[in-house]
Amino acid sequence: MDRISVLPKTILHDILGRLPDKDAAKTSVLSKSWSETWFSFPVVAAWSKDFFNLPELPLSPEDPLWLSKLDIFIEYVSKRLRRLHDQGLAVKELKLCMEDTCASMLVSQSHHIDKWIQMASESGVEVLQLYLTRSNDKFYNLPLCLAEAKSLTKLVLNGGIRLDPAFLNHSLKFFSVRTLFFCGILVGDERVMEHFISHCPLVENLTLILCLLYKPSSVGDPPGSRADYVKSLSLHGLQKLKQVEVQGIGEVYIDAQNIEKLFYNGAIVDTSFKLNLGSYKNLRWLSLWFVKRADMWLLEQLPKIPFLESLILNHCSLCERTNISGPQLKFLKLTNCPNLKEINIDAPNLLSCEYSGKDEPVISFREISNQLEVNAHILMTRQPVDRLRQFIQNIEPQEVLTSLSLFIFHPYSIIESLGTLPCSSSPPSIKHMQLCSVSHRQTQYFPVLSWLLSSCFPETISFSLDCNFNTRAFMVYFYEMLMCSKKGECHCYSRGPECWWHGLKVVKITHLERTYANIEDLKAMLNALPLSDNSKEEFITFTLELNFRIASILPLNVNSVEITNRR
């Protein structure tokens, strides 16, 4: 007996809402009861990819096969919405994705989309999401009937959609909207977008990505042929606004007292950006990408953000000597910011500092928390062999727990320089090293191993199991070499104190919380792993330990050590 079908409709609708849209639609063929449940389900979602199998369709969108597929799509959406609308049932969500249809075909059928939006608005739609094909000259004009959607809480407009200046003459009724998302849309007047947003007084999440402004040079120009990116944005009175994402707008002013999270991307902005929030007192999270002269903005604005907890700078232009301060700052991330030579950080409550880039600046902390961890992602390609060691030694103060993630691709310059590797003092100790790639040539294993252990002594070292990174055979070599060093075999020569390799050993190997005791177990585990790419990257971790006698002499200087490649 089917006990699920007799459950109340609200519960059945909740079950459908938890299924992927395509799977939820399939329930309509299970039985008459499920068919009725499906056609009363208040979520209408249609994705063109489920109707248009592009590899099987002819190139020309005028082909009858294209048109027949489009007719099926239109009939499906119309039937679902008409049935809900005519029975007086609610339409909570309308989600339409037509990115797999050509723009000319889409515009020719725009009257259907108008009707769908009108029926949804009259049926109390709460969520409206439109994803339409992008084009330079074909845009779908958003209908004015949307202005009457009083129950709307979320509006997503993505792709070839145009906001007509006629919206300026309408009193919009978006009193319940909490989320606005505009991406790649075209506005017919620079005031339209501001007018649209300002009539959402309760909006909490606002996203504006690469929006376009129509600037015709002559009468009759296609809508997108003379478009340029929106240059400026000014918003007032959004007291509920908490999260903002802006991409591609050069001048942004937002008068909102309660913004907590801000993401800004200035990748296509030609000039220095201008960003003013009016008030920063509640800002907790700030991420800046591709911002020119970001150092000047930070110097001026950081003192105005007293409660900032997270700061992310990605591909931002900074001066060679950059100072970053924040009394409440807990997370700092710097990625590929060129020309950096020195970073001075004054953040006594900082818990995590991440640096990624091809340069190795001096990183100094004025005050540190005892929980601070520093993660450095260094790309060692065609760089002097001692750069890694210098980078580690230039982190001040040295007692900072350093977690080092190291990416090595084609380390030929490292191998070529090993004959002159300076080893006049012991390497610095760090908390962790992560190695994600080595050469596939086994003759280069020893130079890489020598370089790693001459640059630093990690308490633990992890190797990626991704088959593209060639680390599996290297892991076995790494283990065997360190176990040989316990037996007195030396891979260098020195007239001074005994080489510190003699006291180094692997005390534990772990993978997915399982420990491996010996080389045979390690090999068996590696052989059992699939060679396909890992959708979720996994690592094997080696815990290292120094013999007490060797460790006690590490602070002392030793004579020069020449590393040789044993083949």
XYZ file of C-alpha atoms in Angstrom:
567
model
C 0.000 0.000 0.000
C 1.261 3.496 -0.950
C 1.236 5.378 2.342
C 3.091 8.412 0.994
C 0.369 9.393 -1.485
C -2.200 9.839 1.294
C -0.101 12.354 3.157
C -1.338 15.966 3.255
C -0.544 18.028 0.163
C 1.678 20.394 2.147
C 3.944 17.480 3.123
C 3.994 16.119 -0.418
C 4.862 19.561 -1.745
C 7.679 19.745 0.789
C 9.001 16.406 -0.529
C 8.892 17.693 -4.121
C 10.684 20.856 -3.065
C 13.612 18.806 -1.812
C 14.055 17.007 -5.145
C 15.933 18.322 -8.198
C 13.443 20.034 -10.529
C 13.765 17.369 -13.217
C 13.191 14.527 -10.740
C 10.248 16.317 -9.132
C 8.546 16.561 -12.557
C 8.887 12.800 -13.071
C 6.630 12.102 -10.078
C 3.621 13.240 -12.147
C 3.578 9.890 -14.002
C 3.581 7.712 -10.885
C -0.159 7.862 -10.305
C -3.207 10.092 -10.612
C -2.675 11.247 -7.029
C 0.929 12.200 -7.703
C -0.110 13.936 -10.944
C -2.560 16.120 -9.010
C 0.118 16.785 -6.406
C 2.562 17.842 -9.106
C 0.150 20.184 -10.885
C -0.719 21.872 -7.582
C 2.958 22.184 -6.603
C 3.556 25.957 -6.259
C 7.062 25.903 -7.760
C 7.340 26.171 -11.546
C 10.877 25.560 -12.820
C 11.920 24.976 -16.427
C 15.487 24.653 -17.675
C 16.049 24.759 -21.424
C 18.861 22.203 -21.190
C 16.232 19.618 -20.240
C 14.327 20.337 -23.467
C 17.094 21.201 -25.941
C 19.780 18.586 -26.539
C 22.166 20.884 -28.403
C 24.477 18.209 -29.914
C 21.475 16.605 -31.610
C 19.972 19.838 -32.953
C 20.810 21.456 -36.315
C 22.876 24.627 -36.314
C 20.100 26.870 -37.628
C 17.572 27.949 -34.961
C 15.025 28.347 -37.778
C 15.024 24.600 -38.339
C 11.645 22.938 -37.585
C 13.279 20.691 -34.963
C 14.387 23.752 -32.980
C 10.915 25.254 -33.214
C 9.221 22.031 -32.124
C 11.471 21.811 -29.043
C 10.668 25.423 -28.223
C 6.939 24.736 -28.577
C 7.228 21.857 -26.085
C 9.059 24.122 -23.612
C 6.446 26.882 -23.969
C 3.541 24.461 -23.641
C 5.007 22.906 -20.487
C 5.450 26.228 -18.663
C 2.117 27.636 -19.889
C 0.180 24.558 -18.823
C 1.713 24.522 -15.311
C 1.138 28.225 -14.691
C -2.325 28.350 -16.268
C -3.571 25.495 -14.127
C -2.336 27.110 -10.898
C -3.596 30.548 -11.934
C -7.054 29.416 -13.046
C -7.618 27.419 -9.825
C -6.550 30.357 -7.676
C -3.549 28.460 -6.327
C -0.345 30.190 -5.274
C 2.802 30.321 -7.400
C 5.550 30.647 -4.846
C 8.464 30.327 -7.267
C 8.937 30.806 -11.006
C 12.388 29.797 -12.261
C 13.072 29.990 -16.003
C 16.404 29.246 -17.629
C 16.495 29.781 -21.407
C 20.226 30.129 -21.902
C 20.321 27.289 -24.446
C 18.085 29.095 -26.951
C 19.252 31.734 -29.418
C 18.431 35.349 -28.611
C 16.365 35.989 -31.764
C 14.161 32.979 -31.001
C 13.784 34.140 -27.415
C 12.744 37.669 -28.357
C 10.234 36.376 -30.940
C 8.508 34.443 -28.142
C 8.775 37.186 -25.516
C 4.992 37.575 -25.295
C 4.862 34.123 -23.657
C 7.366 35.198 -20.989
C 5.317 38.357 -20.400
C 2.216 36.241 -19.825
C 4.065 33.877 -17.476
C 5.327 36.766 -15.351
C 1.853 38.316 -15.270
C 0.179 35.066 -14.122
C 2.892 34.507 -11.513
C 2.542 38.091 -10.204
C -1.227 37.710 -9.920
C -0.716 34.381 -8.099
C 1.438 35.818 -5.333
C 4.861 34.836 -6.656
C 7.604 35.148 -4.018
C 10.678 34.099 -6.015
C 11.280 35.016 -9.660
C 14.451 33.892 -11.410
C 15.113 34.581 -15.116
C 18.250 33.313 -16.868
C 18.160 34.346 -20.530
C 20.566 34.136 -23.446
C 23.060 36.988 -23.723
C 23.282 38.870 -27.015
C 24.702 42.143 -28.316
C 21.513 43.231 -30.056
C 18.627 41.114 -28.733
C 17.250 41.781 -25.263
C 14.048 40.791 -23.545
C 12.187 43.813 -22.136
C 11.051 43.104 -18.596
C 7.249 43.745 -18.535
C 5.780 46.510 -16.419
C 3.324 44.058 -14.847
C 6.183 42.954 -12.594
C 5.780 46.263 -10.753
C 2.603 44.846 -9.194
C 4.326 41.786 -7.657
C 3.773 42.856 -4.059
C 4.642 39.464 -2.566
C 8.033 39.177 -4.305
C 10.871 38.398 -1.869
C 13.636 37.392 -4.308
C 14.322 38.665 -7.839
C 17.108 37.256 -10.025
C 17.684 38.732 -13.498
C 20.585 37.183 -15.382
C 21.554 37.668 -19.037
C 19.770 39.319 -21.966
C 17.180 41.289 -19.988
C 16.472 45.000 -20.361
C 15.028 47.352 -17.746
C 13.069 49.897 -19.755
C 13.063 53.600 -18.729
C 9.264 53.263 -18.478
C 9.838 51.806 -14.995
C 10.811 55.321 -13.889
C 7.174 56.392 -14.298
C 5.790 53.561 -12.197
C 5.469 53.278 -8.465
C 7.102 49.954 -7.794
C 5.664 47.836 -4.995
C 8.596 45.659 -3.998
C 7.936 46.086 -0.273
C 8.850 42.468 0.559
C 11.979 41.978 -1.560
C 14.923 40.721 0.492
C 17.274 39.575 -2.323
C 18.134 41.340 -5.605
C 20.512 39.797 -8.144
C 21.293 41.554 -11.461
C 23.940 40.078 -13.779
C 24.692 41.228 -17.323
C 21.371 43.031 -17.733
C 20.887 46.180 -19.829
C 19.378 49.372 -18.426
C 17.862 51.904 -20.780
C 18.622 54.804 -18.456
C 21.270 55.081 -15.728
C 18.541 56.055 -13.255
C 16.443 52.916 -13.819
C 18.571 50.542 -11.767
C 18.824 52.965 -8.856
C 15.057 53.552 -9.046
C 14.426 49.818 -9.079
C 16.672 49.134 -6.071
C 15.521 52.119 -4.019
C 11.945 50.774 -4.139
C 13.083 47.670 -2.251
C 13.320 49.203 1.249
C 13.723 45.817 2.976
C 16.400 44.405 0.672
C 19.148 42.599 2.617
C 21.246 41.015 -0.150
C 22.214 43.001 -3.251
C 24.319 41.692 -6.161
C 25.213 43.770 -9.245
C 27.529 42.096 -11.774
C 28.678 43.706 -15.040
C 25.454 45.580 -15.741
C 25.225 47.509 -19.038
C 23.966 50.985 -19.923
C 22.380 51.617 -23.336
C 23.927 54.634 -25.065
C 22.624 54.849 -28.647
C 24.620 57.085 -30.973
C 21.797 57.287 -33.499
C 18.113 56.496 -33.819
C 17.489 52.830 -34.529
C 20.648 51.422 -32.935
C 20.039 47.903 -31.530
C 19.757 47.938 -27.702
C 23.111 46.343 -26.971
C 25.163 47.643 -29.878
C 26.087 50.891 -28.126
C 26.126 49.617 -24.550
C 28.838 50.288 -22.006
C 29.209 49.157 -18.433
C 27.394 51.168 -15.782
C 29.919 53.660 -14.445
C 28.345 54.830 -11.191
C 25.793 53.827 -8.594
C 24.273 55.850 -5.778
C 21.802 54.284 -3.336
C 20.103 55.794 -0.301
C 17.820 54.711 2.489
C 18.506 50.953 2.441
C 18.531 50.478 6.185
C 18.134 46.678 6.070
C 20.927 46.049 3.578
C 23.518 43.614 4.989
C 25.380 42.008 2.061
C 26.560 43.700 -1.141
C 28.430 42.409 -4.174
C 29.415 44.857 -6.924
C 31.437 44.042 -10.034
C 32.439 46.416 -12.807
C 31.080 49.729 -11.451
C 33.771 52.365 -10.937
C 31.985 54.722 -8.513
C 29.800 53.275 -5.785
C 28.051 55.156 -3.011
C 25.677 53.254 -0.725
C 24.048 54.967 2.230
C 23.285 51.933 4.371
C 24.098 51.821 8.058
C 23.972 48.059 8.571
C 26.123 46.550 5.819
C 28.086 43.632 7.270
C 29.591 42.017 4.162
C 30.971 43.696 1.018
C 32.539 42.192 -2.097
C 33.901 44.511 -4.811
C 35.534 43.508 -8.114
C 37.071 46.262 -10.238
C 38.496 44.079 -13.031
C 37.047 46.172 -15.880
C 37.278 49.560 -14.155
C 39.743 51.739 -16.062
C 40.369 54.318 -13.351
C 40.897 54.143 -9.609
C 37.682 53.036 -7.969
C 35.618 55.125 -5.601
C 33.777 53.234 -2.898
C 31.910 54.943 -0.095
C 29.413 53.238 2.182
C 28.484 56.327 4.139
C 29.023 54.318 7.313
C 31.308 51.364 7.990
C 30.497 50.843 11.639
C 28.908 47.405 11.133
C 31.127 46.088 8.340
C 32.643 42.744 9.350
C 33.772 41.182 6.038
C 35.461 42.963 3.121
C 36.801 41.458 -0.109
C 38.471 43.564 -2.823
C 39.452 42.073 -6.203
C 41.408 43.727 -9.031
C 41.386 47.120 -7.379
C 43.894 49.734 -8.535
C 45.656 51.676 -5.794
C 43.886 49.656 -3.131
C 46.581 50.714 -0.650
C 45.414 54.330 -0.815
C 41.806 53.335 -0.156
C 42.811 51.065 2.728
C 44.970 53.780 4.265
C 42.024 56.173 4.232
C 39.126 53.846 5.018
C 40.455 51.087 7.320
C 40.485 53.389 10.374
C 36.752 53.946 9.719
C 35.998 50.194 9.950
C 36.549 49.472 13.649
C 34.866 46.037 13.725
C 36.271 44.515 10.537
C 37.013 40.819 11.119
C 37.893 39.510 7.630
C 39.876 41.246 4.878
C 40.583 39.669 1.481
C 42.759 41.347 -1.165
C 42.978 39.520 -4.497
C 45.005 40.863 -7.459
C 44.963 44.316 -5.905
C 47.544 46.986 -6.646
C 49.500 47.735 -3.465
C 52.629 49.744 -2.827
C 55.893 47.888 -2.074
C 55.584 48.565 1.644
C 52.016 48.045 2.848
C 50.669 48.437 6.367
C 47.459 46.681 7.424
C 45.910 47.240 10.828
C 42.692 46.303 12.533
C 41.967 45.860 16.237
C 39.273 43.214 15.555
C 40.787 41.673 12.416
C 40.794 37.847 12.648
C 41.265 36.685 9.044
C 43.571 38.230 6.430
C 44.132 36.874 2.926
C 46.454 38.340 0.276
C 46.468 36.722 -3.172
C 48.624 37.684 -6.167
C 49.094 41.309 -5.201
C 52.082 42.377 -7.345
C 55.162 44.373 -6.304
C 54.840 43.607 -2.602
C 58.173 43.748 -0.773
C 57.056 44.197 2.806
C 53.794 43.671 4.695
C 53.461 45.049 8.224
C 50.431 43.711 10.067
C 49.136 45.263 13.264
C 46.242 43.007 14.282
C 46.567 41.615 17.809
C 43.494 39.366 17.441
C 44.474 37.860 14.091
C 43.870 34.096 13.946
C 44.657 33.318 10.308
C 46.887 34.982 7.727
C 47.069 33.553 4.186
C 49.483 34.689 1.505
C 49.616 33.474 -2.104
C 51.785 34.798 -4.888
C 54.943 34.564 -6.925
C 56.724 37.180 -4.807
C 58.014 36.464 -1.312
C 57.687 39.661 0.731
C 58.839 40.220 4.272
C 55.834 39.587 6.508
C 55.979 41.016 9.998
C 53.430 41.011 12.801
C 53.548 43.744 15.413
C 51.485 41.772 17.930
C 50.423 38.170 17.609
C 47.773 35.939 19.113
C 48.900 32.600 20.490
C 46.380 31.024 18.081
C 47.751 32.691 14.953
C 48.527 30.474 11.963
C 50.219 31.692 8.788
C 49.575 29.822 5.545
C 51.811 30.629 2.575
C 51.141 29.306 -0.920
C 54.329 29.808 -2.919
C 54.718 28.942 -6.593
C 58.376 27.886 -6.944
C 58.923 28.032 -10.705
C 62.155 29.400 -12.211
C 63.217 31.021 -8.965
C 66.508 30.981 -7.060
C 66.842 27.858 -4.956
C 67.194 29.700 -1.656
C 64.057 31.840 -2.092
C 61.834 29.551 -0.044
C 64.214 29.493 2.888
C 64.634 33.257 2.741
C 60.873 33.747 2.662
C 60.397 31.629 5.792
C 63.210 33.398 7.616
C 61.672 36.768 6.727
C 58.470 36.027 8.622
C 58.699 37.921 11.894
C 58.566 37.027 14.680
C 59.896 33.530 14.065
C 57.780 31.945 16.796
C 54.705 32.366 14.600
C 53.242 28.962 13.872
C 53.699 28.705 10.136
C 51.684 26.343 7.986
C 53.297 26.309 4.576
C 51.459 25.101 1.478
C 54.031 24.644 -1.264
C 53.248 24.239 -4.958
C 56.121 23.034 -7.170
C 55.715 22.894 -10.932
C 58.669 21.957 -13.175
C 61.396 22.598 -10.576
C 64.232 22.545 -13.134
C 65.770 25.779 -11.877
C 65.880 24.257 -8.385
C 67.695 21.176 -9.632
C 70.189 23.221 -11.639
C 71.096 25.328 -8.603
C 71.518 22.560 -6.046
C 75.286 22.399 -6.494
C 75.587 25.897 -4.994
C 72.950 25.503 -2.306
C 74.175 27.389 0.802
C 73.780 25.305 3.983
C 75.848 27.331 6.416
C 73.176 27.203 9.107
C 70.315 25.001 10.206
C 67.009 25.371 8.329
C 64.103 27.102 10.085
C 61.438 24.938 11.700
C 57.839 25.306 10.532
C 54.558 23.675 11.503
C 53.503 22.082 8.206
C 54.380 21.741 4.536
C 52.059 20.666 1.736
C 53.536 19.428 -1.539
C 51.135 19.151 -4.455
C 53.349 18.502 -7.458
C 56.754 17.074 -8.351
C 58.454 16.028 -11.547
C 57.504 12.636 -12.988
C 61.198 11.885 -13.548
C 62.541 9.779 -10.687
C 66.101 11.021 -11.260
C 64.880 14.380 -9.928
C 63.433 13.018 -6.691
C 66.616 13.355 -4.670
C 67.318 16.987 -5.699
C 63.763 17.963 -4.786
C 63.965 16.140 -1.456
C 67.332 17.751 -0.699
C 65.984 21.162 -1.563
C 62.903 20.743 0.629
C 64.810 19.611 3.703
C 67.533 22.210 3.186
C 64.918 24.960 3.102
C 63.000 24.109 6.253
C 62.179 21.421 8.785
C 58.406 20.775 8.878
C 56.811 18.969 11.791
C 54.439 17.407 9.268
C 54.512 17.205 5.481
C 51.529 16.313 3.284
C 51.469 15.018 -0.280
C 48.525 15.321 -2.644
C 47.074 12.054 -3.932
C 45.841 13.650 -7.169
C 47.282 11.477 -9.944
C 48.081 14.582 -12.034
C 50.658 15.704 -9.464
C 52.963 12.658 -9.704
C 53.486 12.422 -5.941
C 52.685 8.758 -5.246
C 56.048 7.310 -6.261
C 57.768 10.285 -4.635
C 56.055 9.509 -1.318
C 57.535 5.994 -1.286
C 60.960 7.433 -2.180
C 60.640 10.057 0.568
C 59.841 7.417 3.190
C 62.614 5.057 2.110
C 65.247 7.803 2.063
C 64.422 8.970 5.570
C 64.392 5.415 6.877
C 67.826 4.836 5.281
C 69.160 7.904 7.050
C 68.352 6.199 10.367
C 70.783 3.425 9.422
C 73.679 5.806 9.093
C 73.628 6.393 5.353
C 74.480 10.008 4.561
C 73.546 11.833 1.396
C 75.913 14.729 1.878
C 79.404 15.201 3.179
C 80.577 17.579 5.833
C 83.664 18.207 7.905
C 81.651 19.804 10.660
C 78.917 18.508 12.954
C 76.862 15.593 11.781
C 74.267 16.411 9.110
C 70.820 16.864 10.606
C 69.390 14.262 8.207
C 70.923 11.589 10.475
C 68.429 12.415 13.183
C 65.343 12.766 10.987
C 62.746 10.002 10.886
C 59.121 9.398 9.967
C 57.162 8.577 13.097
C 53.641 8.395 11.622
C 51.877 8.211 8.244
C 48.179 9.094 8.149
C 45.466 9.132 5.496
C 41.788 9.776 6.260
C 42.475 9.326 9.989
C 44.078 5.915 9.418
C 47.704 5.306 10.426
C 50.188 3.228 8.392
C 53.062 1.628 10.270
C 55.544 0.675 7.534
C 56.498 0.999 3.901
C 54.587 -2.161 2.888
C 51.325 -0.774 4.271
C 51.981 2.534 2.515
C 52.627 0.863 -0.844
C 49.545 -1.343 -0.503
C 47.352 1.666 0.237
C 48.745 3.657 -2.719
C 48.300 0.720 -5.089
C 44.679 0.326 -3.997
C 43.794 3.941 -4.769
C 42.191 4.714 -8.166
C 44.298 6.606 -10.702
C 41.432 8.845 -11.777
C 41.290 12.496 -10.789
C 39.997 13.088 -7.287
C 36.859 15.181 -7.169
C 37.810 15.944 -3.573
C 41.535 16.326 -3.128
C 43.074 14.017 -0.538
C 46.470 14.045 1.153
C 48.808 11.681 2.964
C 50.582 13.225 5.925
C 54.015 12.299 7.277
C 54.826 13.298 10.838
C 58.567 13.896 11.234
C 60.766 13.851 14.292
C 64.381 14.777 15.063
C 66.660 12.736 17.293
C 67.202 14.768 20.465
C 70.996 14.799 20.030
C 70.747 16.135 16.492
C 68.032 18.609 17.391
C 70.203 20.038 20.145
C 72.897 21.088 17.673
C 70.555 22.618 15.068
C 70.895 26.185 16.340
C 74.659 25.983 15.778
C 76.262 26.884 12.469
C 77.720 24.046 10.453
C 80.206 24.005 7.637
C 79.085 24.221 4.025
C 77.326 21.078 2.839
C 77.375 20.009 -0.798
C 74.296 18.083 -1.937
C 74.917 15.411 -4.569
C 72.385 13.621 -6.737
C 72.675 9.846 -6.225
C 71.214 8.000 -9.189
